[in-house]
XYZ file of C-alpha atoms in Angstrom:
647
model
C 108.822 75.681 97.619
C 110.564 79.038 97.649
C 109.808 81.559 94.959
C 112.558 81.912 92.345
C 110.892 84.529 90.162
C 113.588 87.119 89.304
C 111.682 90.004 90.910
C 110.741 88.107 94.044
C 112.896 87.270 97.059
C 113.884 83.791 98.164
C 111.949 83.036 101.348
C 112.463 79.479 102.601
C 111.117 80.064 106.125
C 108.218 82.263 105.058
C 107.243 79.572 102.561
C 106.617 77.257 105.545
C 104.185 79.717 107.148
C 100.702 79.492 105.690
C 98.905 80.622 108.843
C 100.218 81.930 112.198
C 99.890 78.532 113.868
C 102.781 77.371 111.661
C 105.034 79.823 113.510
C 104.685 77.894 116.764
C 107.154 75.338 115.410
C 109.843 77.943 114.695
C 112.767 78.697 116.996
C 113.541 82.271 118.007
C 116.427 82.400 115.548
C 114.096 81.199 112.790
C 111.595 83.892 113.772
C 114.325 86.498 113.321
C 115.037 85.173 109.827
C 111.304 85.038 109.134
C 111.096 88.763 109.862
C 113.838 89.466 107.315
C 112.044 87.405 104.673
C 108.707 89.019 105.505
C 110.211 92.480 105.039
C 111.614 91.468 101.642
C 108.280 89.976 100.574
C 106.405 93.119 101.640
C 108.745 95.348 99.627
C 108.441 93.064 96.610
C 104.636 92.977 96.746
C 104.134 96.721 97.186
C 106.577 97.410 94.357
C 104.045 95.681 92.084
C 100.842 97.122 93.529
C 101.724 100.433 95.124
C 100.288 101.230 98.517
C 101.303 102.002 102.075
C 104.850 100.735 102.404
C 106.640 102.511 105.242
C 104.191 101.695 108.021
C 104.321 97.956 107.347
C 108.117 97.891 107.197
C 108.205 99.507 110.622
C 106.236 96.701 112.299
C 107.662 93.592 110.639
C 109.379 92.290 113.792
C 106.369 93.251 115.909
C 104.014 91.440 113.522
C 106.078 88.261 113.662
C 106.418 88.405 117.436
C 102.704 89.003 118.035
C 101.614 86.102 115.849
C 104.300 83.849 117.350
C 103.308 84.544 120.961
C 99.540 84.962 120.744
C 96.975 82.596 119.272
C 95.238 84.497 116.502
C 92.478 84.551 115.410
C 91.172 83.460 118.828
C 93.277 86.253 120.271
C 92.012 89.407 118.598
C 94.724 91.534 116.983
C 93.551 94.999 115.891
C 95.821 97.242 113.840
C 94.915 100.896 114.245
C 94.344 102.534 110.812
C 95.924 99.343 109.403
C 98.214 101.031 106.909
C 100.741 98.702 108.515
C 98.797 95.474 108.008
C 100.420 94.127 104.813
C 102.943 91.915 106.690
C 100.041 90.719 108.862
C 98.093 89.768 105.742
C 101.039 87.824 104.341
C 101.283 85.750 107.539
C 97.544 85.094 107.802
C 96.792 83.025 104.722
C 96.705 85.815 102.149
C 100.201 85.702 100.734
C 98.952 84.187 97.491
C 96.764 87.283 96.959
C 99.078 89.957 98.345
C 99.880 91.199 94.847
C 96.215 92.110 94.362
C 96.407 94.761 97.111
C 94.137 97.780 96.554
C 92.967 96.481 93.180
C 89.507 95.598 91.955
C 88.404 92.237 93.414
C 91.696 92.087 95.328
C 92.791 92.494 98.922
C 91.828 95.665 100.739
C 94.626 98.022 101.718
C 93.228 97.913 105.251
C 92.039 95.216 107.618
C 88.551 94.057 106.735
C 86.271 91.707 108.644
C 84.784 90.144 105.526
C 88.240 89.365 104.144
C 89.675 87.157 106.881
C 88.963 85.833 110.390
C 92.388 87.248 111.264
C 90.941 90.748 110.749
C 88.571 90.949 113.738
C 87.807 94.628 113.194
C 87.921 96.847 110.111
C 90.142 99.882 110.595
C 91.010 102.613 108.125
C 90.321 105.736 110.160
C 92.720 106.277 113.028
C 92.442 105.914 116.786
C 89.616 103.356 116.925
C 91.596 100.263 117.932
C 91.609 100.629 121.716
C 87.865 101.235 121.866
C 87.186 98.187 119.696
C 89.610 95.966 121.611
C 88.102 97.043 124.930
C 84.612 96.273 123.649
C 85.726 92.804 122.636
C 87.426 92.250 125.995
C 84.279 93.223 127.886
C 82.173 90.982 125.616
C 84.591 88.132 126.346
C 84.293 88.602 130.101
C 80.504 88.708 129.850
C 80.538 85.298 128.173
C 80.138 86.569 124.640
C 81.308 84.620 121.627
C 82.293 85.941 118.209
C 79.678 86.443 115.524
C 80.417 82.931 114.271
C 80.251 81.494 117.791
C 84.026 81.357 118.220
C 85.746 81.978 121.542
C 87.483 85.288 122.264
C 90.886 85.323 123.914
C 93.249 88.214 124.431
C 92.439 91.532 122.783
C 95.458 93.429 121.471
C 95.412 96.919 119.948
C 98.452 98.199 118.035
C 98.290 101.984 117.781
C 100.766 104.543 116.455
C 102.009 107.594 118.307
C 100.192 109.846 115.823
C 96.905 108.013 116.343
C 97.442 108.096 120.103
C 97.158 111.896 119.924
C 93.469 111.700 118.990
C 90.755 112.219 121.554
C 89.128 108.854 120.918
C 92.279 107.016 122.014
C 92.313 108.908 125.322
C 88.620 108.249 125.841
C 89.179 104.527 125.329
C 92.199 104.372 127.648
C 90.343 106.257 130.362
C 87.462 103.789 130.140
C 89.802 100.783 130.000
C 91.641 101.912 133.105
C 88.345 102.324 134.927
C 87.049 98.883 133.913
C 90.348 97.139 134.689
C 89.863 94.413 132.086
C 92.804 92.424 130.739
C 93.678 94.379 127.608
C 96.964 94.796 125.766
C 97.802 98.038 123.983
C 101.018 98.299 122.003
C 102.128 101.855 121.306
C 104.024 101.711 118.009
C 106.095 104.844 118.436
C 107.954 105.838 115.276
C 107.716 109.640 115.552
C 106.116 109.533 112.126
C 102.509 109.048 111.069
C 101.629 110.452 107.634
C 103.197 113.724 108.659
C 105.395 114.195 111.730
C 103.090 114.057 114.765
C 102.463 117.274 116.616
C 101.385 118.290 120.085
C 102.066 117.665 123.727
C 101.613 113.877 123.435
C 104.420 113.656 120.890
C 106.682 115.726 123.148
C 105.816 113.518 126.118
C 106.708 110.329 124.258
C 109.960 111.881 123.055
C 110.920 112.666 126.640
C 110.064 109.141 127.714
C 112.567 107.484 125.440
C 115.121 110.265 124.956
C 117.255 108.951 127.773
C 115.738 105.506 128.203
C 118.269 102.889 129.378
C 117.752 100.551 126.435
C 120.686 98.307 127.233
C 119.655 97.843 130.854
C 116.081 97.082 129.859
C 117.272 94.799 127.065
C 119.232 92.700 129.546
C 116.223 92.620 131.848
C 113.782 91.720 129.080
C 115.888 88.851 127.743
C 115.730 87.145 131.099
C 112.295 88.405 132.041
C 110.767 85.065 132.896
C 113.674 83.808 134.963
C 113.894 87.258 136.550
C 110.613 86.599 138.376
C 111.298 85.226 141.863
C 109.277 82.073 142.605
C 106.805 83.864 144.914
C 106.114 86.361 142.143
C 105.103 83.632 139.751
C 101.777 83.243 141.491
C 98.868 85.608 140.975
C 98.132 88.693 138.988
C 98.756 91.054 141.918
C 102.404 90.066 142.251
C 102.822 90.234 138.465
C 101.429 93.762 138.530
C 104.173 94.729 140.968
C 106.760 93.322 138.591
C 105.357 95.417 135.748
C 105.582 98.468 137.979
C 109.245 97.908 138.754
C 110.069 97.285 135.107
C 108.654 100.674 134.171
C 111.080 103.274 132.838
C 108.502 106.050 132.464
C 104.856 106.303 131.581
C 103.286 108.238 134.449
C 100.468 109.444 132.209
C 99.547 105.902 131.179
C 99.760 104.647 134.750
C 97.450 107.423 135.921
C 94.968 106.214 133.310
C 95.084 102.771 134.907
C 97.553 100.963 132.646
C 100.649 99.029 133.617
C 103.359 100.586 131.456
C 106.294 98.634 130.026
C 108.943 100.326 127.983
C 110.293 101.843 125.982
C 111.576 98.742 124.219
C 113.278 98.355 120.860
C 110.537 97.368 118.408
C 113.060 95.868 116.000
C 114.828 93.639 118.547
C 113.132 90.259 118.310
C 114.633 89.073 121.616
C 113.127 92.009 123.518
C 109.779 91.712 121.766
C 109.414 87.990 122.340
C 110.463 88.185 125.994
C 108.153 91.060 126.863
C 105.183 89.696 124.911
C 105.574 86.253 126.470
C 105.706 87.812 129.921
C 102.608 89.914 129.293
C 100.795 86.964 127.715
C 101.383 84.811 130.776
C 101.051 87.380 133.560
C 98.910 90.394 132.639
C 95.921 90.853 134.914
C 94.532 94.194 133.745
C 95.221 96.748 131.030
C 98.863 96.867 129.914
C 100.605 99.293 127.572
C 103.832 98.228 125.847
C 105.759 101.160 124.414
C 107.778 99.991 121.380
C 110.142 102.300 119.511
C 110.192 101.552 115.767
C 111.386 103.141 112.565
C 108.900 103.703 109.754
C 110.304 102.380 106.470
C 112.814 100.206 108.374
C 115.086 98.057 106.239
C 114.467 99.682 102.862
C 116.825 102.525 102.015
C 114.568 104.557 99.692
C 111.759 104.499 102.276
C 114.083 105.415 105.146
C 115.401 108.348 103.109
C 111.967 109.635 102.023
C 110.443 112.584 103.871
C 107.287 110.541 104.567
C 109.301 107.338 105.166
C 107.587 105.651 102.226
C 104.098 106.199 103.631
C 102.269 105.878 100.321
C 103.869 104.907 97.061
C 102.993 104.073 93.494
C 104.501 100.991 91.882
C 108.281 101.226 92.116
C 111.576 99.623 91.157
C 112.817 97.636 94.153
C 116.499 98.339 93.521
C 116.292 102.101 93.042
C 112.993 102.902 94.711
C 111.994 104.971 91.669
C 108.222 105.251 91.446
C 106.378 104.704 88.171
C 103.881 107.523 88.498
C 101.773 108.291 85.464
C 102.317 111.728 83.991
C 99.389 114.057 83.518
C 98.945 117.216 81.515
C 96.539 118.583 84.093
C 97.305 119.614 87.684
C 95.626 117.844 90.551
C 92.610 119.460 92.150
C 94.479 119.469 95.470
C 97.365 121.456 93.985
C 94.940 123.891 92.357
C 93.328 124.504 95.741
C 96.764 124.958 97.318
C 97.965 127.430 94.699
C 94.734 129.406 94.849
C 94.818 129.696 98.633
C 98.452 130.808 98.686
C 97.692 133.555 96.130
C 94.780 134.820 98.193
C 96.829 134.715 101.394
C 99.442 136.956 99.803
C 96.840 139.725 99.637
C 94.890 138.982 102.818
C 96.727 138.390 106.091
C 93.494 137.314 107.792
C 93.457 134.051 105.807
C 94.610 131.114 107.932
C 94.551 127.356 107.301
C 93.830 124.355 109.511
C 94.487 120.681 108.786
C 94.156 117.532 110.877
C 97.485 115.724 110.343
C 97.245 115.939 106.536
C 99.289 118.955 105.371
C 100.534 117.125 102.269
C 97.315 115.290 101.438
C 95.208 118.448 101.623
C 97.737 120.594 99.774
C 98.467 122.852 102.747
C 102.170 121.980 102.954
C 103.004 124.802 100.543
C 100.859 127.242 102.537
C 102.627 126.067 105.696
C 106.048 126.671 104.135
C 105.050 130.187 103.082
C 102.967 131.253 106.075
C 104.044 129.087 108.991
C 102.430 131.313 111.620
C 99.078 131.146 109.826
C 98.874 127.387 109.189
C 97.952 124.920 111.919
C 98.322 121.152 111.863
C 96.335 120.082 114.919
C 97.120 116.371 114.646
C 94.630 113.562 114.167
C 91.836 115.554 115.759
C 89.103 116.497 113.306
C 86.660 117.532 116.024
C 89.195 119.918 117.482
C 90.144 121.166 114.007
C 86.569 122.263 113.274
C 85.987 123.990 116.615
C 89.464 125.527 116.544
C 88.584 126.963 113.126
C 85.324 128.237 114.611
C 87.304 129.998 117.304
C 89.591 131.539 114.691
C 86.537 132.807 112.835
C 85.031 134.222 116.028
C 88.347 135.984 116.575
C 88.166 137.774 113.256
C 90.301 135.529 111.049
C 89.286 133.798 107.807
C 89.942 130.116 108.469
C 90.083 127.495 105.726
C 89.541 124.098 107.354
C 90.948 121.546 104.886
C 89.809 118.001 105.673
C 89.050 114.975 103.518
C 85.332 114.332 103.128
C 85.586 110.947 104.827
C 87.435 112.448 107.819
C 85.131 115.457 108.133
C 82.463 112.936 109.119
C 84.314 112.645 112.434
C 83.803 116.322 113.197
C 80.161 116.606 112.179
C 78.757 117.537 115.572
C 81.237 120.396 115.722
C 80.213 121.528 112.229
C 76.609 121.678 113.450
C 76.992 122.976 116.989
C 80.107 125.120 116.870
C 79.974 126.485 113.326
C 76.533 126.345 111.708
C 74.326 127.299 114.657
C 76.580 130.273 115.376
C 76.807 131.179 111.677
C 80.574 131.483 111.926
C 82.392 132.010 108.610
C 84.490 128.857 108.543
C 85.539 127.829 105.035
C 85.500 124.045 104.593
C 87.781 122.760 101.809
C 86.500 119.204 101.336
C 89.098 117.122 99.500
C 88.662 113.536 98.240
C 85.008 114.135 97.386
C 83.383 111.237 95.548
C 84.964 107.849 94.863
C 88.701 107.717 95.471
C 89.915 104.438 93.968
C 92.387 102.144 95.732
C 91.546 103.204 99.303
C 87.991 101.949 98.777
C 84.837 102.551 100.775
C 86.490 103.769 103.972
C 87.936 106.805 102.197
C 85.160 107.571 99.710
C 83.645 111.039 100.052
C 80.071 109.893 99.632
C 78.040 111.738 102.248
C 79.252 115.310 102.664
C 76.782 116.867 100.202
C 73.891 115.532 102.245
C 75.218 116.263 105.712
C 76.483 119.742 104.839
C 73.577 120.896 102.654
C 71.086 119.939 105.375
C 72.459 122.633 107.687
C 70.691 126.026 107.781
C 72.879 128.836 106.505
C 75.552 126.544 105.055
C 76.694 127.326 101.505
C 77.746 124.176 99.624
C 79.629 124.265 96.319
C 81.227 121.620 94.079
C 83.793 122.378 91.399
C 83.208 121.023 87.903
C 86.831 121.615 86.845
C 90.049 123.322 87.932
C 88.979 126.803 86.838
C 85.758 126.501 88.794
C 87.714 125.387 91.858
C 89.863 128.527 91.794
C 86.698 130.639 91.676
C 85.200 128.701 94.588
C 88.296 129.275 96.721
C 87.958 132.985 95.970
C 84.228 132.822 96.737
C 84.889 131.213 100.102
C 87.527 133.798 100.981
C 85.097 136.619 100.219
C 82.163 135.078 102.092
C 81.799 136.413 105.642
C 78.078 135.891 106.247
C 78.346 132.333 107.548
C 79.918 128.930 106.889
C 80.734 127.859 103.360
C 82.041 124.590 101.911
C 83.445 123.532 98.555
C 84.226 119.982 97.520
C 86.641 118.591 94.968
C 87.878 115.094 94.069
C 91.169 113.296 94.297
C 93.289 113.216 91.172
C 93.943 115.322 88.117
C 91.683 117.938 86.631
C 90.325 117.940 83.091
C 92.933 120.297 81.654
C 90.996 123.557 81.378
C 92.754 126.903 81.489
C 93.029 128.305 84.997
C 92.413 132.054 85.330
C 95.289 134.150 86.637
C 92.879 136.155 88.789
C 89.850 134.165 89.888
C 86.652 136.147 90.380
C 84.273 135.090 93.176
C 81.004 133.488 92.122
C 77.623 134.970 92.877
C 76.252 132.876 95.742
C 73.574 130.471 94.575
C 74.011 130.985 90.823
C 74.747 128.173 88.372
C 75.589 128.340 84.675
C 74.310 126.948 81.412
C 77.043 125.027 79.606
C 75.060 123.996 76.514
C 71.581 124.878 75.275
C 69.462 122.036 73.960
C 65.910 120.721 74.020
C 63.614 118.056 75.482
C 65.932 116.994 78.316
C 68.130 119.002 80.665
C 71.036 117.504 82.619
C 71.891 119.404 85.791
C 75.340 118.419 87.051
C 76.852 119.120 90.466
C 80.625 118.588 90.553
C 83.104 116.882 88.272
C 80.677 114.481 86.592
C 80.179 117.420 84.214
C 82.961 116.102 81.964
C 81.113 112.759 81.701
C 77.879 114.624 80.960
C 79.597 116.395 78.066
C 80.858 113.054 76.719
C 77.356 111.611 76.969
C 75.916 114.631 75.146
C 78.351 114.109 72.270
C 77.188 110.501 71.907
C 73.531 111.555 72.179
C 73.924 114.078 69.371
C 74.528 111.164 67.000
C 71.039 109.970 67.908
C 69.541 113.362 67.256
C 69.215 114.253 70.944
C 70.787 117.503 72.121
C 70.368 117.917 75.869
C 70.702 121.181 77.716
C 73.649 120.962 80.113
C 73.830 123.030 83.275
C 76.462 123.235 85.999
C 74.676 123.817 89.300
C 77.777 124.975 91.180
C 75.690 125.222 94.368
C 73.766 122.549 96.228
C 72.836 125.211 98.738
C 71.469 127.715 98.078
C 70.045 126.281 94.865
C 69.758 128.427 91.768
C 65.960 128.419 91.893
C 65.556 130.568 88.810
C 67.760 128.372 86.628
C 66.287 125.095 87.889
C 62.684 126.207 87.450
C 63.449 127.455 83.943
C 65.039 124.129 83.052
C 61.948 122.360 84.362
C 59.603 124.636 82.429
C 61.472 124.428 79.118
C 62.109 120.667 79.049
C 60.022 117.540 79.335
C 62.659 115.847 81.478
C 65.254 116.937 84.034
C 68.126 114.725 85.246
C 70.454 115.613 88.120
C 73.828 113.945 88.642
C 76.261 114.137 91.533
C 79.147 112.240 93.127
C 77.352 111.637 96.375
C 74.819 109.447 98.135
C 71.047 109.816 98.029
C 69.827 112.710 100.149
C 72.178 115.251 98.609
C 71.907 117.634 95.686
C 69.265 115.722 93.727
C 67.062 115.466 96.801
C 67.217 119.211 97.336
C 66.301 119.814 93.691
C 63.381 117.383 93.984
C 62.177 119.183 97.104
C 62.245 122.522 95.284
C 60.330 121.129 92.306
C 57.797 119.514 94.612
C 57.300 122.673 96.628
C 56.750 124.675 93.433
C 54.212 122.160 92.102
C 56.317 121.422 89.032
C 55.603 117.699 89.131
C 51.891 118.466 88.859
C 52.539 119.581 85.286
C 54.098 116.226 84.358
C 57.847 116.880 84.459
C 59.896 113.692 84.200
C 62.584 113.835 86.875
C 65.492 111.469 87.525
C 68.368 111.735 89.976
C 71.690 109.944 89.412
C 73.527 109.364 92.690
C 75.909 106.846 94.212
C 74.138 103.515 94.794
C 73.066 102.351 98.240
C 76.129 100.147 98.676
C 79.724 100.557 99.822
C 81.931 100.137 96.759
C 85.165 98.215 97.253
C 88.537 99.373 96.008
C 89.143 99.611 92.264
C 90.292 102.305 89.868
C 88.121 105.444 90.023
C 86.849 104.680 86.505
C 85.840 101.152 87.548
C 84.183 102.460 90.697
C 82.092 104.973 88.764
C 81.193 102.215 86.335
C 79.942 100.140 89.270
C 78.134 103.220 90.583
C 76.381 103.762 87.247
C 77.704 107.303 86.802
C 79.833 107.005 83.652
C 79.108 108.767 80.348
C 77.462 105.639 78.962
C 75.154 105.405 81.969
C 74.207 109.047 81.548
C 73.470 108.458 77.870
C 71.281 105.474 78.741
C 69.433 107.453 81.400
C 68.616 110.224 78.916
C 67.359 107.792 76.289
C 65.348 105.887 78.877
C 63.599 108.965 80.255
C 62.767 110.097 76.716
C 61.356 106.670 75.895
C 64.014 105.834 73.319
C 64.884 102.141 73.206
C 68.484 101.476 74.169
C 70.069 98.839 71.921
C 72.063 96.331 73.959
C 70.921 97.849 77.231
C 72.789 96.634 80.303
C 71.223 94.062 82.574
């Protein structure tokens, strides 16, 4: 029965679709109406949960057409990044949970293998879909079955024009063309990823469809099957010739070994169904279908937004007004942005590099002010790092601003091109620690370990907004080698920010509170939780010493050894995985023989699990890094019984 809740749309056809197989009974006209209802349901759901809206709205017709023509989950449908997968989730048995998107114990905001058999591959970082689909296609042709023993049919990758600009996508297409396996790639070209795509690939695609004869191709596509002469209906070779003659452009893709079809209108259900049915029945090798879509399609506020409704908080469906919580404190990202702009006013050697995230990393303001000194290199983190290394070798002061989870993709370049050569690249590592609704794929869990392990790398973490401004200044002034500073997503703690930030002395921490018996050495923004824990401990007669390490490398040896000497116990805490700050402190204490004298040492780190999406507070509760956990750890190490201790 159709929903009649006031805030939810009436969806009589969608109500009949529980799984994609139900769509096989629908006529083409019913599929067109299904797409309209699916768009309305997506808007309604995201208005309640927040999330990635625009990308999904842009592929509604494509989602319906793919599930109507192909036989998922036997046919493997992989959505690159999968920001656009909400309509897919609604059609694949998850409609009853769609209003739990990105919430604790709810649906992931991305495709996820453990969530549904209709999600054959987890994607949340861009440009991986073609590689994964090709791997599945090769496994299929070698007689492989799925992990549950199921058969594998067609392998379809849906990738955006922004994601297509990344090196990994080219690598996959080059390999696919060489292998010649039946593989279907759909280029979802909307001229809009998170930020407008940049580079030669974007220009090439624009030229392809700028003068494309849509009406001629539309007429051809509608009669595509009957268009095939009888002799052409036999054999893959003849079908390949048909694909070639249907091509409007696409020389680059053809040179890579793909049959190119397009551009086609990605919102015209007749074109989509005709072309997909033709490809489904006739493709013999790798095929690329170039579909032109509009991000945010069908919802006025998203179409009018600069980011086409990419990411949104909960909102009013009628007006599009977002219900964003107000904060008295600025975000760490904005503090970084403001600090860098101030420094750039005085130093024309300061330049900035981002990998397709000018807004997310706070560099949009820098770009507006200093366009010639700010470089968005597209979804290409490896290139971003080495490009920054080249800028440094050329005498500039590059700030390479990349999310922690995305910097992982450029790690070899950090090692080989920056660290070994001791080039003064400044890494601004945003989204450090647990990030909330985006879940494990976007958590900045590992950068402390993988950066602090590198010889000559300076690694800092800001405890609050004021400390972040000083770390930006420290990085700008540091020319002896690479330096990194990390900061979390979200608002600061509300401390006063200095008008003129003074650089820190490299490798020197600070004592926040003097106490006795136990010292807590914090690295990063868990310091505010440490202070809360100390307030609760004071009621029990325990006053810990609190120190802010500031640096994971080089460590403040003098401060750490004094803390160890003056206290019976030392506890480190960080927003990172094992092998990071606490491990470096333990190594120092071991090397200095401190443990021989009986020091009690504990290290609080992220647990050895991937934590699913929830609020940041809930995630840190799961991680055991909240103020209450810190209080319990102190009492435990001192041998004080904890009343009502957690299981």
